[in-house]
Short mmCIF file of C-alpha atoms in Angstrom, two decimals:
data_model
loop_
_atom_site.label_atom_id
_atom_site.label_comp_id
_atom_site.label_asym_id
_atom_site.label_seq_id
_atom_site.Cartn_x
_atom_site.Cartn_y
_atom_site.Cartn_z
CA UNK A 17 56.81 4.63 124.84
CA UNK A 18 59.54 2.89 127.09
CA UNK A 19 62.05 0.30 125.38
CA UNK A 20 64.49 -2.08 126.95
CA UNK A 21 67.51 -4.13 125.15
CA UNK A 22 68.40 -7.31 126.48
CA UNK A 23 71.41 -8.99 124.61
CA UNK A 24 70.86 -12.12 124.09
CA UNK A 25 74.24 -13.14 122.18
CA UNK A 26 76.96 -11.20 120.43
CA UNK A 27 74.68 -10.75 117.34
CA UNK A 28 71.23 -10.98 118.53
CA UNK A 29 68.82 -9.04 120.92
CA UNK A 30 65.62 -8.81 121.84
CA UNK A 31 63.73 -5.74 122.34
CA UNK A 32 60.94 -5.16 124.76
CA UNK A 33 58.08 -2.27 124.23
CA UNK A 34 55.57 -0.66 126.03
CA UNK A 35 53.50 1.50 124.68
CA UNK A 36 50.67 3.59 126.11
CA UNK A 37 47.12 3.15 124.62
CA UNK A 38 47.02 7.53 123.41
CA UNK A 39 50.12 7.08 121.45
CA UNK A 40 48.40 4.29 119.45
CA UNK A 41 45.63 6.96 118.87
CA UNK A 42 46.85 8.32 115.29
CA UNK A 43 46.87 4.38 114.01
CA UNK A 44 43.60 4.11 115.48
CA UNK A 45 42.02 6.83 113.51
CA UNK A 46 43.98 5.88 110.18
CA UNK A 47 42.63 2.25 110.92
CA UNK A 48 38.81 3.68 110.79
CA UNK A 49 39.24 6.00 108.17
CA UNK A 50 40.81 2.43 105.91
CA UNK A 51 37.93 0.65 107.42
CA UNK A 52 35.64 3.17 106.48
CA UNK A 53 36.56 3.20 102.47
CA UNK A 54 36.23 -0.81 102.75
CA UNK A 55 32.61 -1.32 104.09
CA UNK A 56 28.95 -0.09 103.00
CA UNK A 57 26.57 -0.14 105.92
CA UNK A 58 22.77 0.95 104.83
CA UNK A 59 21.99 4.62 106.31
CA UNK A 60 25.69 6.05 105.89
CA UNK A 61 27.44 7.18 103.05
CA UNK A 62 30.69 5.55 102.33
CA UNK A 63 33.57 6.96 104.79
CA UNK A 64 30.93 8.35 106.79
CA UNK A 65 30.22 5.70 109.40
CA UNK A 66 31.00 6.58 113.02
CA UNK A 67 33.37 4.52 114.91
CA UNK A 68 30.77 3.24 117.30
CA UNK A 69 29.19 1.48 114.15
CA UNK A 70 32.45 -0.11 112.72
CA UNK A 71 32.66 -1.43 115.90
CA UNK A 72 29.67 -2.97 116.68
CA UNK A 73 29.27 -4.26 112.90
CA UNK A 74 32.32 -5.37 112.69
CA UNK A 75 34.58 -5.93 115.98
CA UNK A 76 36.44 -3.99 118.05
CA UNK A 77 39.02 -6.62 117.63
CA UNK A 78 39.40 -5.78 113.95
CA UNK A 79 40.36 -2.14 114.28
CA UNK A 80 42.91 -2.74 117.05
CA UNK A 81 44.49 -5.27 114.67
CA UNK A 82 44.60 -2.71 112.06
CA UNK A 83 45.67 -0.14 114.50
CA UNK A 84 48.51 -2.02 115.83
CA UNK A 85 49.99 -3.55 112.13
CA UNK A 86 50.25 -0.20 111.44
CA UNK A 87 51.77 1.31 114.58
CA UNK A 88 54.17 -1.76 115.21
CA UNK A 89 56.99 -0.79 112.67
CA UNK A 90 57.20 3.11 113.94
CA UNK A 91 57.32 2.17 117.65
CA UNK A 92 59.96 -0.84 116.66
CA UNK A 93 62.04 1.65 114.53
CA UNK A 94 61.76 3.98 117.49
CA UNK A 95 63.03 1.25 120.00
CA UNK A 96 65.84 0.75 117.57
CA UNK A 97 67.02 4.04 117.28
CA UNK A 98 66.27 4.73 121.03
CA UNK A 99 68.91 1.36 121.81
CA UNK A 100 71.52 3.06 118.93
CA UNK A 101 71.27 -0.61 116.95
CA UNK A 102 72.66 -1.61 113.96
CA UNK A 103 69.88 -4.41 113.08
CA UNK A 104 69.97 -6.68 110.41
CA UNK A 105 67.15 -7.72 108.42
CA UNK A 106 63.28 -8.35 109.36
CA UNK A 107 62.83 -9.00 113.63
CA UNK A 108 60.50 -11.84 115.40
CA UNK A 109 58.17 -9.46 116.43
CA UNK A 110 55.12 -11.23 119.43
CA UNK A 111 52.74 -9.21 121.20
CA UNK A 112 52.49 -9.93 124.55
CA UNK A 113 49.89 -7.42 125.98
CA UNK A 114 47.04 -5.33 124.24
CA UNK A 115 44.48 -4.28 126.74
CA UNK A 116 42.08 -1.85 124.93
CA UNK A 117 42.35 1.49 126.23
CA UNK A 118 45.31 0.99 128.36
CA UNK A 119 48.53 -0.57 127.12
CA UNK A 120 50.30 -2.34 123.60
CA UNK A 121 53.45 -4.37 124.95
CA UNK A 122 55.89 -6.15 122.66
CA UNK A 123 58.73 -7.76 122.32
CA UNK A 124 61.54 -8.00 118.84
CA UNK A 125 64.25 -10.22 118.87
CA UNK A 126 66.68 -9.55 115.85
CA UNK A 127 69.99 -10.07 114.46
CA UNK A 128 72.59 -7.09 115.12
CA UNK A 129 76.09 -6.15 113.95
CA UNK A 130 78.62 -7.56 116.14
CA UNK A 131 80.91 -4.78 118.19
CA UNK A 132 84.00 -5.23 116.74
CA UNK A 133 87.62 -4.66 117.73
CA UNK A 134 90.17 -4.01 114.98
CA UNK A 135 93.76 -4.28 116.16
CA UNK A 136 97.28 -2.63 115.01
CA UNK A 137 97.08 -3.99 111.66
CA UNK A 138 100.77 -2.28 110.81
CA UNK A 139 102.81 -5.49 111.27
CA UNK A 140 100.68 -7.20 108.86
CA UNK A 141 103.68 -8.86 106.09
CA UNK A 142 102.50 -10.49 103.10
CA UNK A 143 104.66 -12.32 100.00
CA UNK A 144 104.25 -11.73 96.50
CA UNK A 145 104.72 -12.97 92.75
CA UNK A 146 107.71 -11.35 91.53
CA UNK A 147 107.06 -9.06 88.38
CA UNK A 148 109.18 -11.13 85.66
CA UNK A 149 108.63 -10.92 82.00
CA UNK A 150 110.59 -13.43 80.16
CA UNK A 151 111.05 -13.65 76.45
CA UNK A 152 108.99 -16.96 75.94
CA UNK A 153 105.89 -14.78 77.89
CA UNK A 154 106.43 -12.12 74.80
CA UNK A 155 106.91 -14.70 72.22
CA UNK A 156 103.29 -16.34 73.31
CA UNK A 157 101.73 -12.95 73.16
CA UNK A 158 103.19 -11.88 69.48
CA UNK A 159 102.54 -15.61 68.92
CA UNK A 160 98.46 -15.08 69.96
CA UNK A 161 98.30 -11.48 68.18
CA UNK A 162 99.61 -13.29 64.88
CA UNK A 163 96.93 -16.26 65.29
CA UNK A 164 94.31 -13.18 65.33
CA UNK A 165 96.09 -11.96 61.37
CA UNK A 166 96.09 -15.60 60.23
CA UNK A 167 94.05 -16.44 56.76
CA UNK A 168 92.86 -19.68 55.42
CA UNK A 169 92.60 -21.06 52.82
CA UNK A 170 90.81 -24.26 51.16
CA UNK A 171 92.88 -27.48 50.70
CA UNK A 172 91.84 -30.65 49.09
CA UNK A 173 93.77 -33.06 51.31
CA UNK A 174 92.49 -34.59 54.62
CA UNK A 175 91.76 -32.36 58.09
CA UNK A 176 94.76 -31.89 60.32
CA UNK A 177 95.06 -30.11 63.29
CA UNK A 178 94.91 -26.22 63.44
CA UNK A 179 92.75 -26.73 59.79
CA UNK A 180 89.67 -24.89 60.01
CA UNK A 181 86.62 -26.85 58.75
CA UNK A 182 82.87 -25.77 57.86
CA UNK A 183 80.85 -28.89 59.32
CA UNK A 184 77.21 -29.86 59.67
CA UNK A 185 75.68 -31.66 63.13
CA UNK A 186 73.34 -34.07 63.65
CA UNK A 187 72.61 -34.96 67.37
CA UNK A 188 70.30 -38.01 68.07
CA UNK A 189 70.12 -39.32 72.05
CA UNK A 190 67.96 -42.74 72.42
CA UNK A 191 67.38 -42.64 68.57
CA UNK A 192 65.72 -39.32 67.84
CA UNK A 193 66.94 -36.27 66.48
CA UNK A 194 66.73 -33.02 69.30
CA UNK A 195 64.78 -30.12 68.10
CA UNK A 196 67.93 -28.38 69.22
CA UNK A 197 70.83 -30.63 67.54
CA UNK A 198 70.89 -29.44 64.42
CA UNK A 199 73.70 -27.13 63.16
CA UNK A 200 74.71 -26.53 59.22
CA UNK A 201 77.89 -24.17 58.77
CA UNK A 202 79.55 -24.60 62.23
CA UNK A 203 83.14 -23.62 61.45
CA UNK A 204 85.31 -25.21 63.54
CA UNK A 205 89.16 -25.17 64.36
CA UNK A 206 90.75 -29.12 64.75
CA UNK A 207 92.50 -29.23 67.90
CA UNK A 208 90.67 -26.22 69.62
CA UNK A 209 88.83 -28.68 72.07
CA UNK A 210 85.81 -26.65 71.98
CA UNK A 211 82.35 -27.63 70.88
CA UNK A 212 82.08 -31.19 71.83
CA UNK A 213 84.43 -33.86 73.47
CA UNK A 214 85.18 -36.78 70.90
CA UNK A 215 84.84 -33.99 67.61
CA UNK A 216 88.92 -33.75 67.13
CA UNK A 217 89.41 -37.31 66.92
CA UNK A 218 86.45 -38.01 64.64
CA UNK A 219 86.94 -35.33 61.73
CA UNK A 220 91.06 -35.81 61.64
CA UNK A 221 91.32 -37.49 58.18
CA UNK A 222 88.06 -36.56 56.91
CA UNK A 223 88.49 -34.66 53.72
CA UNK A 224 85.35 -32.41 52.56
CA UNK A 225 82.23 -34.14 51.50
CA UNK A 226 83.12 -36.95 54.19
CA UNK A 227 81.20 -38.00 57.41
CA UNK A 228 81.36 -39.43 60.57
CA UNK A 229 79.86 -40.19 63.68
CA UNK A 230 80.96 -40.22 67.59
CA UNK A 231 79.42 -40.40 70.67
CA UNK A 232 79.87 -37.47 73.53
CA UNK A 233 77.97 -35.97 76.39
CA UNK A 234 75.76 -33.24 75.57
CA UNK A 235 77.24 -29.79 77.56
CA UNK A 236 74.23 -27.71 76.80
CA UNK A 237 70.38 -27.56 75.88
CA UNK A 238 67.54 -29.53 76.21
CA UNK A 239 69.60 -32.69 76.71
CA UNK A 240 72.53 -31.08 78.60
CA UNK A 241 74.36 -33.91 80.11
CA UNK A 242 73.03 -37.24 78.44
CA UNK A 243 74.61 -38.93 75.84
CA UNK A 244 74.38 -38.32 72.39
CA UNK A 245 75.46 -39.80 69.16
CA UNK A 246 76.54 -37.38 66.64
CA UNK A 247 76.81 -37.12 63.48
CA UNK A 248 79.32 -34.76 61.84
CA UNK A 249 79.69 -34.25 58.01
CA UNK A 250 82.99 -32.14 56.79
CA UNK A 251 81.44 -29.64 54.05
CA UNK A 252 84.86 -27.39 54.04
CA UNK A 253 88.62 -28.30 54.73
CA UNK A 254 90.42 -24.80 54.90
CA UNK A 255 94.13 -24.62 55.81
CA UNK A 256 95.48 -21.92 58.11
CA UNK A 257 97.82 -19.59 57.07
CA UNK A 258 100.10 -17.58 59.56
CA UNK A 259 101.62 -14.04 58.79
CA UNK A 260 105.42 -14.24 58.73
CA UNK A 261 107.12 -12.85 62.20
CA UNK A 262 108.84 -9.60 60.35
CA UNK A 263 108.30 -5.92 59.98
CA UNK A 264 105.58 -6.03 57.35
CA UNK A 265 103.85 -7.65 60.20
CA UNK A 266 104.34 -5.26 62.84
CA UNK A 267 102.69 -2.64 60.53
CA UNK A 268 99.98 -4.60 59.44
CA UNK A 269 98.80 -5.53 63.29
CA UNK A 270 100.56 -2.87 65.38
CA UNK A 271 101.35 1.22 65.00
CA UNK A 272 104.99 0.48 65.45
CA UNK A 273 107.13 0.04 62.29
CA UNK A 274 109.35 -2.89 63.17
CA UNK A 275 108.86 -6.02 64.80
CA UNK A 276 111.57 -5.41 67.92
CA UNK A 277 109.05 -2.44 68.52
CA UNK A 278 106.13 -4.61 68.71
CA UNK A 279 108.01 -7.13 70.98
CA UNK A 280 108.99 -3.85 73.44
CA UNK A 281 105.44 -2.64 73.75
CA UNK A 282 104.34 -6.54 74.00
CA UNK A 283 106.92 -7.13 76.87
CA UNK A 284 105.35 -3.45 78.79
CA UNK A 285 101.83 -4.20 78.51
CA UNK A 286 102.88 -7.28 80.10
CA UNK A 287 104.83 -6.13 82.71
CA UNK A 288 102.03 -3.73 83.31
CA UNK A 289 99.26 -6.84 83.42
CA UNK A 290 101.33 -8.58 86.38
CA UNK A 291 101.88 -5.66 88.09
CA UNK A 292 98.01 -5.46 87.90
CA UNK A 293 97.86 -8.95 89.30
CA UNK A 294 100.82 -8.55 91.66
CA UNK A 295 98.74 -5.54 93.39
CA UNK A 296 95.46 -7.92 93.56
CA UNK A 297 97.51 -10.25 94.77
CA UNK A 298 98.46 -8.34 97.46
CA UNK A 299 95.38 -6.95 98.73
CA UNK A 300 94.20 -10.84 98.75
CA UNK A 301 96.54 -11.85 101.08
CA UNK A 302 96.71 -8.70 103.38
CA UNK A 303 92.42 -8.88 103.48
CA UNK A 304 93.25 -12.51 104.82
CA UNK A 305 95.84 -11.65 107.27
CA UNK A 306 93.80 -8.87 108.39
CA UNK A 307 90.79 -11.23 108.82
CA UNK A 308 93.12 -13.63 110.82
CA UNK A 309 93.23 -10.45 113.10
CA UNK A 310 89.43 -9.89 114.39
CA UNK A 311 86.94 -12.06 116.19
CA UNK A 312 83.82 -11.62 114.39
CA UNK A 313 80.97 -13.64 115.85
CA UNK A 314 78.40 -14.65 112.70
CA UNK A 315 74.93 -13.76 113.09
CA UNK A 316 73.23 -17.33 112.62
CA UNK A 317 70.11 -16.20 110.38
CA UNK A 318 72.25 -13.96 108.58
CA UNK A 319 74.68 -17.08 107.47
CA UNK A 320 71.87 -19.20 106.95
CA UNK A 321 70.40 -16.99 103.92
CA UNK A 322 73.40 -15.61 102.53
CA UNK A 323 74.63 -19.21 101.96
CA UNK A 324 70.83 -19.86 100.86
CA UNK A 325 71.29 -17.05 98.36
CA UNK A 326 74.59 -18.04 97.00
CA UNK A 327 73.30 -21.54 96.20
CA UNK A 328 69.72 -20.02 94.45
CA UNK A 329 71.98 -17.82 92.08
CA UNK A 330 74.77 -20.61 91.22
CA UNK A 331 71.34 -23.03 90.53
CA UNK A 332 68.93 -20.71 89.48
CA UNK A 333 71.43 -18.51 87.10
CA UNK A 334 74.78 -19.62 86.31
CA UNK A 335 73.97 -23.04 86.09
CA UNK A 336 70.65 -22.29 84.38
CA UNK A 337 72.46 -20.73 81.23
CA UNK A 338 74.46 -23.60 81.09
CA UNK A 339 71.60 -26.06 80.66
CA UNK A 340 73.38 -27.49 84.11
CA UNK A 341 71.43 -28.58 87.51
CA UNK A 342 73.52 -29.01 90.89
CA UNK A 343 74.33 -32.58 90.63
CA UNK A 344 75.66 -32.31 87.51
CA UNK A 345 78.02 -29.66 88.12
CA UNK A 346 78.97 -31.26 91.40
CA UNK A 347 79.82 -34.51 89.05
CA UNK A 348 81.77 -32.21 87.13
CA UNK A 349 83.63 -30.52 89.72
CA UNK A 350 84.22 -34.53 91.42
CA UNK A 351 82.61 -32.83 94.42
CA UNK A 352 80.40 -34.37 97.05
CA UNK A 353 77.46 -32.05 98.08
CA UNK A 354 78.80 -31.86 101.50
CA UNK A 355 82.49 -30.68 100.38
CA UNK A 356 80.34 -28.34 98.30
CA UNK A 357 77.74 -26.96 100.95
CA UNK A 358 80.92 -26.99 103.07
CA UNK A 359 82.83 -24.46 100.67
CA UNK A 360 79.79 -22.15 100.26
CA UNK A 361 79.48 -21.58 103.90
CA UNK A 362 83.01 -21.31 104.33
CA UNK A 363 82.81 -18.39 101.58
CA UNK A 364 79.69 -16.59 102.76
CA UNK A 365 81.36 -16.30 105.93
CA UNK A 366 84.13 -14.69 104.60
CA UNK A 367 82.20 -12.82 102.60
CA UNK A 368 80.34 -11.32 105.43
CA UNK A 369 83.18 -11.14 108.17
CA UNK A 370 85.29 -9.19 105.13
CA UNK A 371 82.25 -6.83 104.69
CA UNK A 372 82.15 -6.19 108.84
CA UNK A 373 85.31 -5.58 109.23
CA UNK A 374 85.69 -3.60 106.60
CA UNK A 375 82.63 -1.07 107.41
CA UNK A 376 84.61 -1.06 110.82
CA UNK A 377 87.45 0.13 109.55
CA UNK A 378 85.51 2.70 107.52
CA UNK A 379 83.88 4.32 110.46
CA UNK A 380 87.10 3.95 112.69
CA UNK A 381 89.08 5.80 109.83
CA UNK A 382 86.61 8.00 109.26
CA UNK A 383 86.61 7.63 105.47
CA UNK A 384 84.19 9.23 103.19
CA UNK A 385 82.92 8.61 99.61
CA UNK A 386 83.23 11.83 97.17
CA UNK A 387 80.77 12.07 94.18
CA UNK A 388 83.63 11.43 91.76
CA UNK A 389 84.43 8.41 93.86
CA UNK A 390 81.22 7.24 93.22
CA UNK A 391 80.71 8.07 89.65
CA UNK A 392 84.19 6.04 88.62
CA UNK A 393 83.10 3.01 90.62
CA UNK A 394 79.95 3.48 88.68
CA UNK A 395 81.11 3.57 85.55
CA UNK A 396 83.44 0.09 86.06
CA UNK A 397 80.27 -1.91 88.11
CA UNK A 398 77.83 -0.55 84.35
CA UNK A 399 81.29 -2.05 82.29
CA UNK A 400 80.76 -5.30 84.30
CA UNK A 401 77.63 -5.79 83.68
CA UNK A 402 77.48 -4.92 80.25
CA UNK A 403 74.97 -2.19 80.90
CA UNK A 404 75.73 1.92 79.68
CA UNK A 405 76.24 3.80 82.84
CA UNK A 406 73.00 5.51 82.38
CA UNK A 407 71.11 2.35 82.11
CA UNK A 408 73.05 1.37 85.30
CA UNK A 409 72.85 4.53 87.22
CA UNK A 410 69.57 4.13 87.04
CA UNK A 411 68.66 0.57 87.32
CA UNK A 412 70.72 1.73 91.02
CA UNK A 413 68.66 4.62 92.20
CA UNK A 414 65.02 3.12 91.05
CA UNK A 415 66.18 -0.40 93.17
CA UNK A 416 67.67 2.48 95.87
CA UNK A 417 71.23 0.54 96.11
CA UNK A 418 73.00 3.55 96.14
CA UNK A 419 74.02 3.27 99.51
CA UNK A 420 74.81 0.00 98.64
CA UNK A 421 77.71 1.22 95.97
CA UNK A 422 78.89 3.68 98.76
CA UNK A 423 79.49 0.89 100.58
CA UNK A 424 80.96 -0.51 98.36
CA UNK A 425 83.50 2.29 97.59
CA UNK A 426 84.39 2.99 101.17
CA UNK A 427 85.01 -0.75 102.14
CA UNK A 428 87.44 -0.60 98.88
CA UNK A 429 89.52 2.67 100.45
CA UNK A 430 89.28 0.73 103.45
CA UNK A 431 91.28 -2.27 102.36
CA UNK A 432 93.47 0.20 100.36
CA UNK A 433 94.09 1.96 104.15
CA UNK A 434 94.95 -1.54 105.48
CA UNK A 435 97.58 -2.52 102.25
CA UNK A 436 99.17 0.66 102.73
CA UNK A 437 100.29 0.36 106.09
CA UNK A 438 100.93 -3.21 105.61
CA UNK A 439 104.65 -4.71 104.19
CA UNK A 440 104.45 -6.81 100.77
CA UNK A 441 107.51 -7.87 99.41
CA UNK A 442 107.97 -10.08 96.32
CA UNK A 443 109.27 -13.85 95.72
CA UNK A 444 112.97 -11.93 95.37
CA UNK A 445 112.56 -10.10 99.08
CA UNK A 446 112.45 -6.17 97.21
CA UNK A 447 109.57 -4.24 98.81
CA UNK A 448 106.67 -3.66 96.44
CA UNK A 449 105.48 -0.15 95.58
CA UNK A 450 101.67 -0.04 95.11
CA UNK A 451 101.21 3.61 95.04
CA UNK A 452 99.87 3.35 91.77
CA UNK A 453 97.30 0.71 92.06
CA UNK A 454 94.84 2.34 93.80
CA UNK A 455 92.16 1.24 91.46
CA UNK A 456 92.70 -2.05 92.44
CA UNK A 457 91.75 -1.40 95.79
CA UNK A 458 88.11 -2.06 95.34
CA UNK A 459 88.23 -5.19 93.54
CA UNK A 460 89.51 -7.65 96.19
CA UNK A 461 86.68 -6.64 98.63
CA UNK A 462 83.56 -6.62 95.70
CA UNK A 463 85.01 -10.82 94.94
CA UNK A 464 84.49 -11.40 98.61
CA UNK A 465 81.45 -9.25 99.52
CA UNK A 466 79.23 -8.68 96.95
CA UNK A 467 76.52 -10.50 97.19
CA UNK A 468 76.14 -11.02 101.01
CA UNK A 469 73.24 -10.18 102.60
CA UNK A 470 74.49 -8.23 105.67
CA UNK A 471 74.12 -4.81 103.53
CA UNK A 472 70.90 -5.52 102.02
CA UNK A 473 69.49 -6.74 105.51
CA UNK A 474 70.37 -3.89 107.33
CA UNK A 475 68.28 -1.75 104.73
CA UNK A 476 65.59 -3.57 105.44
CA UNK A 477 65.66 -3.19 109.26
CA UNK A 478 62.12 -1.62 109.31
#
């Protein structure tokens, strides 16, 4: 077999094979031995017809066919290897010769990773949020712990905000009751805003055994997004209760025995929170300046479906759960489509030139994954998706993405590679330690890369 590369762009070539007619011989035979279990001709037993007969019953033309559907993947993966290409996804094959007995010519054309140059990427300075705890951040979160002790009680006077009521729904749009808007012994908190826009203002002053009725737009089911009227009937008034702010309290929701203990541990876990956020800010804005950095030309086709897949899962799965279609989110976002099919290309792009130059990095580096490695990012990806790590361990090696969560892993110790030699400071000008945020590192790259196509394509180069 004899190959040739011809670039045709930064992130495409096309391929051009010749192959003589004896290597095509073991496809051949497989192709009459397939033929043979397919066909019954009277006189022969079943995979026991000779080749001359298969051919003049059924075609020489259909054997070659066979022959060369089978043959054409090995002799492209061989051209591949032969050219040392990093393909992406499925090629445009086109046969341009098959003489019978003499010669199979092709040619491939198919998307390929870009050759990338990363620069010194030591001068890269970043600015970030200051780590400030301030007493009215603790008093909120001793504030939101003591909402979680609170107790009600039932009142006889009207509904007031913070009350907690037990109220029956009624939905009707155009007249009729929905299968699907009924609800008896919805409690609900006045003032919470959830549930449906227009409830607050219609059950303040309603005392139990009253009723009333608003109108609001449907968020969910199988009217999601029409108008509705509803009608609400108060069956409970209950009044909330808070704990008093004192030691008895710090016992009851806490392990510490006095309340200026609680409010100590309250302030560290916060601190500790923002310095969470402080280190993902940081590997944000150092990915961005490092991106700034490298010319990465964008394999067209590639682009093309990752923003196609971005848009089938937002449609086809977030906004499905929600009840939602496209224009209606885009109505609630005030978003045009084009602003929006703007911003999703804009993101798969960076999703994809992130996930280049990242793999770059991990080769120029020379960074490996170990099997602990592995297993911790693992166990946080099953914690995400709210499967056990067995169930997610193997959901991975039955849909064979484990090469895709090495990936993964080494694109995250890249980026931690790049923040380490970079210099963050904070909004006061002090120089920000991030020694101990390693297990941060990961996260900035998974928002921007997971999901693009650019792994998943090059696992499918064959």
């Amino acid at each position: 077999m004899k190959s040739a590369v011809e670039t045709l762009n930064p992130t495409r070539v096309r391929l051009t094979v010749e192959v003589p007619f004896e290597e095509l011989k073991p496809s051949l035979d497989a192709a009459y031995k397939k033929i043979n279990q397919q066909v019954t001709v009277k006189g022969f037993r079943q995979g026991k017809i000779p080749a001359r007969v298969i051919d003049q019953r059924f075609g020489r033309g259909a054997v070659l066919e066979e022959a060369v559907n089978d043959a054409l993947p090995k002799f492209y993966t061989e051209a591949v290897n032969e050219g040392e290409l990093n393909v992406l996804g499925q090629p445009e094959v086109d046969i341009t010769e098959l003489k019978d007995g003499e010669l199979l010519a092709f040619t491939a054309e198919v998307d390929i990773r870009p050759a990338l140059e990363i620069p010194d990427y030591s001068g890269i300075e970043v600015e970030v949020d200051a780590i400030e705890v301030s007493d009215e951040d603790v008093d909120k979160s001793v504030e939101q712990l003591r909402e979680r002790f609170a107790s009600t009680s039932p009142v006889e006077r009207a509904a007031e905000d913070g009350d907690v009521l037990t109220v029956d729904l009624e939905a009707k749009v155009e007249g009729e009751v929905l299968e699907d808007g009924v609800a008896q012994g919805v409690s609900y908190t006045v003032g919470s805003g959830e549930l449906l826009d227009g409830i607050d203002e219609a059950v303040k002053g309603l005392k139990a055994g009253e009723s009333a009725t608003f109108t609001s737009e449907l968020k969910g089911g199988s009217a999601a997004g029409k108008e509705a009227e509803v009608k609400v009937d108060v069956t409970a008034v209950a009044a909330r209760e808070l704990p008093a702010l004192d030691d008895d309290f710090a016992q009851l929701a806490s392990e510490f025995d006095t309340l200026e203990e609680l409010r100590a541990d309250s302030a560290k876990r916060l601190g500790q929170m923002k310095k969470y956020d402080q280190a993902t800010q940081a590997q944000e804005k150092v990915l961005d300046e490092l991106l700034k950095l490298v010319e990465v030309p964008m394999p067209e086709k590639l682009l093309a479906d990752e923003i196609e897949t971005r848009k089938h899962n937002l449609v086809n799965h977030q906004l499905a759960q929600m009840g939602l279609d496209l224009a209606k989110y885009l109505e609630i976002q005030g978003k045009t489509e084009e602003e929006f099919d703007a911003e999703t290309k804009e993101q798969a792009e960076k999703g994809i030139k992130t996930q280049f130059v990242l793999d770059e990095l991990v080769n120029k580096e020379k960074l490996n994954v170990s099997q602990e490695e592995l297993t911790e990012h693992l166990m946080r990806r099953a914690q995400s998706s709210g499967m056990s790590p067995d169930q997610f361990a193997q959901a991975v090696v039955e849909g064979g993405q484990v090469p895709m969560l090495v990936g993964e892993v080494a694109r995250g110790k890249a980026l931690a590679v790049v923040v380490e030699a970079a210099t963050v400071k904070d909004t006061n000008g002090e120089v920000v330690d991030l020694d101990d945020e390693d297990e941060t590192a990961e996260t900035v790259e998974a928002s921007e890369a997971e999901g693009t196509d650019a792994e998943k394509a090059e696992k499918s180069e064959g």
